[in-house]
PDB file of C-alpha atoms in Angstrom:
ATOM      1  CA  UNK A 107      16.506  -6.578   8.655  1.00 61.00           C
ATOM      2  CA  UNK A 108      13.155  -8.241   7.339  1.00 75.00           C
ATOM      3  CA  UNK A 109      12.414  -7.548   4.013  1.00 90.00           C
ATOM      4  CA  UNK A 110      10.724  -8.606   0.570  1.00 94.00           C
ATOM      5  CA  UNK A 111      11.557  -6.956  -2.867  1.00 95.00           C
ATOM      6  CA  UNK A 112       8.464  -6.555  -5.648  1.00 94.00           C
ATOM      7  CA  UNK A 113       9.279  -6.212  -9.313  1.00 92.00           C
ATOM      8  CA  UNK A 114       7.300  -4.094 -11.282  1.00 89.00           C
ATOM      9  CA  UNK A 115       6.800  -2.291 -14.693  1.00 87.00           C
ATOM     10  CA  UNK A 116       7.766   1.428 -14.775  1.00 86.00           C
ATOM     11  CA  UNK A 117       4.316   3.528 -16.071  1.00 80.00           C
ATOM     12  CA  UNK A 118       6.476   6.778 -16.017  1.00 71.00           C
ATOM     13  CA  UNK A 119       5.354   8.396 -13.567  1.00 70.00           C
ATOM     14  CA  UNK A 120       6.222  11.967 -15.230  1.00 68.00           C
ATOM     15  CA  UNK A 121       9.505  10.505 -16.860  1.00 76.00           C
ATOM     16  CA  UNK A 122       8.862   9.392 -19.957  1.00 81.00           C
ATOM     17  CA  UNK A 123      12.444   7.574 -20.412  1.00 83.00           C
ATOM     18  CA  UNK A 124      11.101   5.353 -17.553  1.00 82.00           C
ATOM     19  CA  UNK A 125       8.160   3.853 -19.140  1.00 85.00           C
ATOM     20  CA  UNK A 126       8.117   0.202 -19.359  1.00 86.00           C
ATOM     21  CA  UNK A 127      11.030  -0.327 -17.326  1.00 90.00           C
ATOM     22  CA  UNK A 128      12.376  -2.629 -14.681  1.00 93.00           C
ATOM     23  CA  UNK A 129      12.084  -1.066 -11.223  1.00 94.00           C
ATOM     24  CA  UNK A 130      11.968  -2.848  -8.105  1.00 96.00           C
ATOM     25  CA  UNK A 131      10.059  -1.831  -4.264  1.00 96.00           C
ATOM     26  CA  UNK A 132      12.039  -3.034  -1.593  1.00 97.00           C
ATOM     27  CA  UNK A 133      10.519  -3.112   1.626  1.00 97.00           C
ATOM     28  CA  UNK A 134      12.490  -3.626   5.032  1.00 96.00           C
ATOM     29  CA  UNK A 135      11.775  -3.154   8.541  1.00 95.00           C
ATOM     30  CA  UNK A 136      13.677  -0.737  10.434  1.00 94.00           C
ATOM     31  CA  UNK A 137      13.779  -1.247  13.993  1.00 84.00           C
ATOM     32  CA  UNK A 138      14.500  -5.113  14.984  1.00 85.00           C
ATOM     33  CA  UNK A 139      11.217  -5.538  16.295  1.00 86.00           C
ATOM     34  CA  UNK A 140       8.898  -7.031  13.900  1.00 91.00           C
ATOM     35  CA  UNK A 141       7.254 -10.183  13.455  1.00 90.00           C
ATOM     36  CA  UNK A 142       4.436 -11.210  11.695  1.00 91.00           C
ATOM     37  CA  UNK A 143       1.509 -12.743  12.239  1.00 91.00           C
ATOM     38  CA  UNK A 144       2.182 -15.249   9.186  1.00 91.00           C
ATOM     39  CA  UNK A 145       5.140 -14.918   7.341  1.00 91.00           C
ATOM     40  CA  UNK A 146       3.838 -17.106   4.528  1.00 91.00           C
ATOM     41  CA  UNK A 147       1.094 -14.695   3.570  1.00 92.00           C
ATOM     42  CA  UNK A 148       3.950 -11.211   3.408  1.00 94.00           C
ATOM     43  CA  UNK A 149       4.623 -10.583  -0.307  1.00 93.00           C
ATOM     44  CA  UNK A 150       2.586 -11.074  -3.401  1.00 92.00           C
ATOM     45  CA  UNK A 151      -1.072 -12.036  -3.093  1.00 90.00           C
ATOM     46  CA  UNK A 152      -2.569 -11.927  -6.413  1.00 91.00           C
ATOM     47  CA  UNK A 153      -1.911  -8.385  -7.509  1.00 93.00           C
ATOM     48  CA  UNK A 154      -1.109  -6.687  -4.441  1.00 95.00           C
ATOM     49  CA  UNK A 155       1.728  -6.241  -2.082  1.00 95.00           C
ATOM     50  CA  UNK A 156       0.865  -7.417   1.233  1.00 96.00           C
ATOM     51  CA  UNK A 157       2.639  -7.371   4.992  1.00 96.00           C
ATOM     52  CA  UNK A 158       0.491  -8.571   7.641  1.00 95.00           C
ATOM     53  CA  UNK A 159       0.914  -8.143  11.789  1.00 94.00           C
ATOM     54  CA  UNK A 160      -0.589  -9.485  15.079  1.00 92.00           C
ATOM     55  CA  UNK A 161      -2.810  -7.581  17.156  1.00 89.00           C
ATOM     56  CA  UNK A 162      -1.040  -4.670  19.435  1.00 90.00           C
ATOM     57  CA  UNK A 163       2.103  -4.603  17.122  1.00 92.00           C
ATOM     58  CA  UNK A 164       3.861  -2.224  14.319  1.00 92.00           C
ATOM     59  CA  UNK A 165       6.017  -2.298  11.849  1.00 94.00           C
ATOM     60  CA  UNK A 166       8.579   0.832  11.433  1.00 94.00           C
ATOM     61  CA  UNK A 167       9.250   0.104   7.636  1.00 96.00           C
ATOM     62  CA  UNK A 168      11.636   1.631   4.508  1.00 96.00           C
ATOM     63  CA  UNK A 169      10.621   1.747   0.856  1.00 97.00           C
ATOM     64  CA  UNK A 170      13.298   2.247  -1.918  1.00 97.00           C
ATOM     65  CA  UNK A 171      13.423   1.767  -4.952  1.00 96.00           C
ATOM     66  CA  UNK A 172      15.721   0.024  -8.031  1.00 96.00           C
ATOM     67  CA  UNK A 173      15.912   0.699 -11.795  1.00 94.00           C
ATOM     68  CA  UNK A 174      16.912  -2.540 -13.988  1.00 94.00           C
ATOM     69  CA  UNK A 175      20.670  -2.550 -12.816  1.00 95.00           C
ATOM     70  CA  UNK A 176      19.365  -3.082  -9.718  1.00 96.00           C
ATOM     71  CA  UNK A 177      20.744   1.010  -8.634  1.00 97.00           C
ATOM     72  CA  UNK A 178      19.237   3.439  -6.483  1.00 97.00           C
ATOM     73  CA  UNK A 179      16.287   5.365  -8.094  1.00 95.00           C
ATOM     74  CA  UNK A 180      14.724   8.583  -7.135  1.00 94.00           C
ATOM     75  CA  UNK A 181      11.155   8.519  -9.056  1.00 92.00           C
ATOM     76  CA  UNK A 182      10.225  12.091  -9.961  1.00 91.00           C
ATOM     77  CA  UNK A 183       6.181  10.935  -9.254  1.00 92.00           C
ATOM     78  CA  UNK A 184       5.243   7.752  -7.136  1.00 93.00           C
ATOM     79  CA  UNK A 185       1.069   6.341  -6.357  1.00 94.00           C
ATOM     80  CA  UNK A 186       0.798   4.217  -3.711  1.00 96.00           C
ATOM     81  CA  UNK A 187      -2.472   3.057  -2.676  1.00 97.00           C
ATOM     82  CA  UNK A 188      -3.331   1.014   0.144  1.00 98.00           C
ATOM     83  CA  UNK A 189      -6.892  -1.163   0.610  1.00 97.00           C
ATOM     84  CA  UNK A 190      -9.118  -2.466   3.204  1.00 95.00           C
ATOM     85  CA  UNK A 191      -8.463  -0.418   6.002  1.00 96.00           C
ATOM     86  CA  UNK A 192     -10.942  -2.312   8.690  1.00 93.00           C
ATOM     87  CA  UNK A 193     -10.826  -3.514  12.104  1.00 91.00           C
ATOM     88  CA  UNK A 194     -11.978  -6.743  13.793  1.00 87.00           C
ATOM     89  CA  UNK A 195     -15.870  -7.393  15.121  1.00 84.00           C
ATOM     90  CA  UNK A 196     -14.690  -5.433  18.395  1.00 80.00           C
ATOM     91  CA  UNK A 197     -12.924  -2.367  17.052  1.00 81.00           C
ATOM     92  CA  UNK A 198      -9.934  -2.958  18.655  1.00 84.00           C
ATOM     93  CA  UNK A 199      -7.338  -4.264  15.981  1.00 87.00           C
ATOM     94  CA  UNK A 200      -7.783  -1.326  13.821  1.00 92.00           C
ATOM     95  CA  UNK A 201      -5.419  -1.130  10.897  1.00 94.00           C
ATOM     96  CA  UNK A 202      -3.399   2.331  10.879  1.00 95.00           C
ATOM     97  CA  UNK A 203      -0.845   3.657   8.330  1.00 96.00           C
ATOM     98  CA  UNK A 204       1.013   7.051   8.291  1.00 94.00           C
ATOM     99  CA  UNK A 205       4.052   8.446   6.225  1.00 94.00           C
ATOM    100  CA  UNK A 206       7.479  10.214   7.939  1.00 90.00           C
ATOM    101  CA  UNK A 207       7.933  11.754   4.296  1.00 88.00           C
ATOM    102  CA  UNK A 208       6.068  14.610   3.267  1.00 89.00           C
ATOM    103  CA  UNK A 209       3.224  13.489   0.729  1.00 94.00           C
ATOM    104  CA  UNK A 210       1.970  15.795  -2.122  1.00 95.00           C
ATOM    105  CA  UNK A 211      -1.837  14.899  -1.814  1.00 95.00           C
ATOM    106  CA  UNK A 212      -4.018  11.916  -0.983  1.00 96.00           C
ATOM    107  CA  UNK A 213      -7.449  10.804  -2.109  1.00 96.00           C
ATOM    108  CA  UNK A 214     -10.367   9.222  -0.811  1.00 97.00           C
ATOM    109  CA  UNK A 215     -13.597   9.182  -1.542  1.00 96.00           C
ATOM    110  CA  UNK A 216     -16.327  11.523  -0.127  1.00 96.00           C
ATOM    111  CA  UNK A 217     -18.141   8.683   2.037  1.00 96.00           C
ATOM    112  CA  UNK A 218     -14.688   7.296   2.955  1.00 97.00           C
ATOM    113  CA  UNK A 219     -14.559   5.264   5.916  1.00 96.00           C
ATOM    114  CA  UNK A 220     -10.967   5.858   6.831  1.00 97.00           C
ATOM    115  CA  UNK A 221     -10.473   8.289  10.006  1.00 96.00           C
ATOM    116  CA  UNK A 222      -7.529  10.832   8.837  1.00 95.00           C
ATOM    117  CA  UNK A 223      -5.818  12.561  12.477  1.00 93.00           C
ATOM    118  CA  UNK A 224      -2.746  14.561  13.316  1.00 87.00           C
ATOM    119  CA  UNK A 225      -0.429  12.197  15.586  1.00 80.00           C
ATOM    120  CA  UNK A 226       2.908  12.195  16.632  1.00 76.00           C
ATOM    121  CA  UNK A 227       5.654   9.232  17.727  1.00 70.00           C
ATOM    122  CA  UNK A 228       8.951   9.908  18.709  1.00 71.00           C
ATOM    123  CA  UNK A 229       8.864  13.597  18.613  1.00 73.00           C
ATOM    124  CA  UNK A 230       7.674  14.044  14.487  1.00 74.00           C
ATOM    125  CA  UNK A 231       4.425  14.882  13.339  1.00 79.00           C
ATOM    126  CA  UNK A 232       2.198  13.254  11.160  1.00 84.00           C
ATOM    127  CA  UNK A 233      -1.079  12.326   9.173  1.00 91.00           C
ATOM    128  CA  UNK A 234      -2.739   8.686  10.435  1.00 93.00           C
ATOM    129  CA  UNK A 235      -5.168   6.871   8.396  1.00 96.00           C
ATOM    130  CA  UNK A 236      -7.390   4.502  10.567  1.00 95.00           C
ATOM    131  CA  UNK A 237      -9.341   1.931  10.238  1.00 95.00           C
ATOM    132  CA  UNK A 238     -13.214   2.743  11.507  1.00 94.00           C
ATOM    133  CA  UNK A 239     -15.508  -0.410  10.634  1.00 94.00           C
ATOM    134  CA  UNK A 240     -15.661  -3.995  10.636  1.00 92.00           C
ATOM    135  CA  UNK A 241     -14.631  -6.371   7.918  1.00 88.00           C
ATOM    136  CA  UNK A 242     -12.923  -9.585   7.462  1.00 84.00           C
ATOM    137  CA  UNK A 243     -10.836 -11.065   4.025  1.00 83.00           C
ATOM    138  CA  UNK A 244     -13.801 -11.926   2.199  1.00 86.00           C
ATOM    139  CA  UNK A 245     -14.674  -8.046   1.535  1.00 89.00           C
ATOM    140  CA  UNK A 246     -11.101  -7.406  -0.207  1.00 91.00           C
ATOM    141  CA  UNK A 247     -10.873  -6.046  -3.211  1.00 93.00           C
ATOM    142  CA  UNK A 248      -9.386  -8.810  -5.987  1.00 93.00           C
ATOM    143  CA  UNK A 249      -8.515  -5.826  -8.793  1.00 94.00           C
ATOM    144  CA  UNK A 250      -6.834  -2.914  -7.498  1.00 94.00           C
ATOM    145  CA  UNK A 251      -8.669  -0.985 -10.550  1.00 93.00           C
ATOM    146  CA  UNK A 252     -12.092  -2.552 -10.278  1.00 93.00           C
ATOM    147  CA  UNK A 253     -13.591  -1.866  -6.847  1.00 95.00           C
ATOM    148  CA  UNK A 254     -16.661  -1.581  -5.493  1.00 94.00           C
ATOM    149  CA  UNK A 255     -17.634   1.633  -3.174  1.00 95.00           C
ATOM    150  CA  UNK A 256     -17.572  -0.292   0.085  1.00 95.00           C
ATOM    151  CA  UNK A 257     -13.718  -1.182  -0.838  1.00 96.00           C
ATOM    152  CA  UNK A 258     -13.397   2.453  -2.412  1.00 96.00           C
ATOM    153  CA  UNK A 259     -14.204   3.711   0.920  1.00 96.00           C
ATOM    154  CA  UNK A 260     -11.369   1.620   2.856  1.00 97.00           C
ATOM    155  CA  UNK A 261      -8.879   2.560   0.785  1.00 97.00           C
ATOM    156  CA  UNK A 262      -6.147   5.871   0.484  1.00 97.00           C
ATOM    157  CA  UNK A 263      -4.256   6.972  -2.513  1.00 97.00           C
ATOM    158  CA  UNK A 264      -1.203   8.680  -2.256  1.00 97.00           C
ATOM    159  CA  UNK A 265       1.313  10.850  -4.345  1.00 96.00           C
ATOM    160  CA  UNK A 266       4.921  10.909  -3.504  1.00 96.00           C
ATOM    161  CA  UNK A 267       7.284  13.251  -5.976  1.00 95.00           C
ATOM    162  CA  UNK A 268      11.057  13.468  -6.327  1.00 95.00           C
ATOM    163  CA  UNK A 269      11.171  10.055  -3.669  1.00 95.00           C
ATOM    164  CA  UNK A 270      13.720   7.860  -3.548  1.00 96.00           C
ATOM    165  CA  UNK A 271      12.858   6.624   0.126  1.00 97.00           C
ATOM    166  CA  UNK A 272       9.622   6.471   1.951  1.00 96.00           C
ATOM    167  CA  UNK A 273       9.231   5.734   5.986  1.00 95.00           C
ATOM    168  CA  UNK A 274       6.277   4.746   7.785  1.00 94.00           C
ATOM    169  CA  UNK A 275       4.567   2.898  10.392  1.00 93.00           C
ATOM    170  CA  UNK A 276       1.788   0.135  10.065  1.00 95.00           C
ATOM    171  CA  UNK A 277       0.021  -0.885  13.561  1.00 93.00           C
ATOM    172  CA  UNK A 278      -2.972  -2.405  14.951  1.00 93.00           C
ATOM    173  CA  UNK A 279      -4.874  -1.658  17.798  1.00 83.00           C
ATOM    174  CA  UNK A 280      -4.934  -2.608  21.220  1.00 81.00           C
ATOM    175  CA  UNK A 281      -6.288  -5.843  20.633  1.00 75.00           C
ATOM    176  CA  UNK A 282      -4.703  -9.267  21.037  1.00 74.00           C
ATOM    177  CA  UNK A 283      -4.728 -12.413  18.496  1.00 74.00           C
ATOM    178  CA  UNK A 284      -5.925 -12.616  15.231  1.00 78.00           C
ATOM    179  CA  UNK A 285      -3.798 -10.747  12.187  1.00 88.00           C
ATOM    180  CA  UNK A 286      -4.515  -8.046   9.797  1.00 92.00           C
ATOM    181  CA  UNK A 287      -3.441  -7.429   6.620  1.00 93.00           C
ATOM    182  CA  UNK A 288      -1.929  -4.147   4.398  1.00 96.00           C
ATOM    183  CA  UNK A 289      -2.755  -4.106   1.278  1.00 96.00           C
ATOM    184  CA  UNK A 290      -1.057  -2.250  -1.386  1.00 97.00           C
ATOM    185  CA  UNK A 291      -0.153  -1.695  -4.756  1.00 96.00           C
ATOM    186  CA  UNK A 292       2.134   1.108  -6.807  1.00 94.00           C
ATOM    187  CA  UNK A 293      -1.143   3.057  -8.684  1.00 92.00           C
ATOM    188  CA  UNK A 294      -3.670   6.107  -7.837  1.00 92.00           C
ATOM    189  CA  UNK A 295      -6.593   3.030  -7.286  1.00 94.00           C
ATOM    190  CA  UNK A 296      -9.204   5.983  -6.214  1.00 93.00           C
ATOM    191  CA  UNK A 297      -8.569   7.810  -8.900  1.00 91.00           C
ATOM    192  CA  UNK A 298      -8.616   4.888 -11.811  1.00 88.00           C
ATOM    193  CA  UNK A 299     -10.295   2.226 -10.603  1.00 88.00           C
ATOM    194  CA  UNK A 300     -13.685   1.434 -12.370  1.00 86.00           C
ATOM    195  CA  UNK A 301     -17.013   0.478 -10.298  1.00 88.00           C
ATOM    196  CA  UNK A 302     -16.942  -3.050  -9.981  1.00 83.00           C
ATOM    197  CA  UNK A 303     -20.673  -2.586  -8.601  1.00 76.00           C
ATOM    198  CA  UNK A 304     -22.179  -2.037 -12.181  1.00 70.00           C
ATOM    199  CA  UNK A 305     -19.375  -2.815 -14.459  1.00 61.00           C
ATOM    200  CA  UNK A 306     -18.723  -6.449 -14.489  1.00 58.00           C
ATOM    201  CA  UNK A 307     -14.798  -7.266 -14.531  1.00 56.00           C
ATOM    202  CA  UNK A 308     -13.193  -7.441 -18.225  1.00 55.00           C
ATOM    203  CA  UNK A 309     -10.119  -9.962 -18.815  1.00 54.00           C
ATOM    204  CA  UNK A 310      -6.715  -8.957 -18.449  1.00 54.00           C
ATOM    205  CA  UNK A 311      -5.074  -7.847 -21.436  1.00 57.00           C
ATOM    206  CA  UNK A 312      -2.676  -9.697 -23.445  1.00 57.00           C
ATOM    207  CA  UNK A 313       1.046  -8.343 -22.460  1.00 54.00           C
ATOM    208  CA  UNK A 314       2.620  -6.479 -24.828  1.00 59.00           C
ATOM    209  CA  UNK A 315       6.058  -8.422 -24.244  1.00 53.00           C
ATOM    210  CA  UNK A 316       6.965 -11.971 -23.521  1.00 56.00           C
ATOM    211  CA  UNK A 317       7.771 -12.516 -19.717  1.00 51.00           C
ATOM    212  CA  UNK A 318      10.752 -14.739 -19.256  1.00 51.00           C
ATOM    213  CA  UNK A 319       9.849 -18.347 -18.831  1.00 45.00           C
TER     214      UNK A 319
END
């Protein structure tokens, strides 16, 4: 099936013997069926994970996870946040997300933007997060930990514990042409992130090991 694998740095996440580590996301689709809207763009953009689809389409897709050794890995506490839930000027490609698995909480913010609904497909239950308002690329967030409200209020934190697999769907609306994006990245964003409207953005800091060249 389609797929892309992230590496990351273990922060923990309530196991302190995991801090600093390898682990690696990988991300396949489930069913046969998708295709995106530009392959080219799926993976890493700057600091985020990204898939992307056409209009009227989904994605049915599997996250796991790998320690170092490239074995299975069941993460006692997992944040996953994903950005810039918007539609297209005529509300009709509107970016969704839900979860099979059963989250512990979510965040957004109190003027959030983001319609939250009971659903169902195929017979199970579950919470979707919708787009509601306009907005194109040039209104996503660069820094998953410096945003400003407007991006705040497109985006949805979420806690996973004991996971070693997560399934969900991704769609857009009804709508035909055009692309949207899904934005993610592995950290509570709503409930870290600075206010990039009055604090200006500091530099990276330097890495406290040498990456491999």
């Amino acid at each position: 099936s389609e797929g892309m694998v992230i590496k990351g740095r273990d922060m923990g996440g309530g196991d302190p013997a995991r801090f600093g580590k390898t682990t690696y996301i990988v991300i396949n689709a489930t069913d046969g069926k998708y295709k995106a809207a530009a392959p080219k763009m799926n993976g890493l953009l700057g600091r985020f994970g990204t898939w992307n689809l056409p209009g009227d389409a989904s994605l049915h897709f599997k996250m796991t996870f790998l320690d170092e050794n490239r074995q299975p890995l069941t993460l006692e506490k997992l944040a996953l946040t994903f950005f810039d839930l918007d539609s297209d000027v005529g509300h009709k490609l509107n970016e969704q997300i839900s979860f099979e698995n059963d989250f512990a909480e979510y965040f957004t913010t109190l003027q959030t933007e983001v319609q939250i609904e009971e659903t169902t497909h195929d017979g199970g239950k579950f919470t979707k997060f919708s787009a509601s308002t306009y907005g194109t690329g040039g209104d996503n967030p660069k820094n998953p930990m410096a945003m400003t409200q407007l991006q705040k209020n497109r985006a949805v934190s979420f806690i996973f514990e004991n996971v070693s697999e997560i399934l969900g769907w991704s769609k857009t609306g009804k709508g035909v042409g055009g692309l949207r994006v899904f934005e993610f990245v592995s950290k509570n964003s709503l409930a870290c992130a600075r206010d990039a409207d009055s604090i200006p953005e500091l530099p990276l800091e330097d890495l406290s090991f040498r990456p491999p060249l």
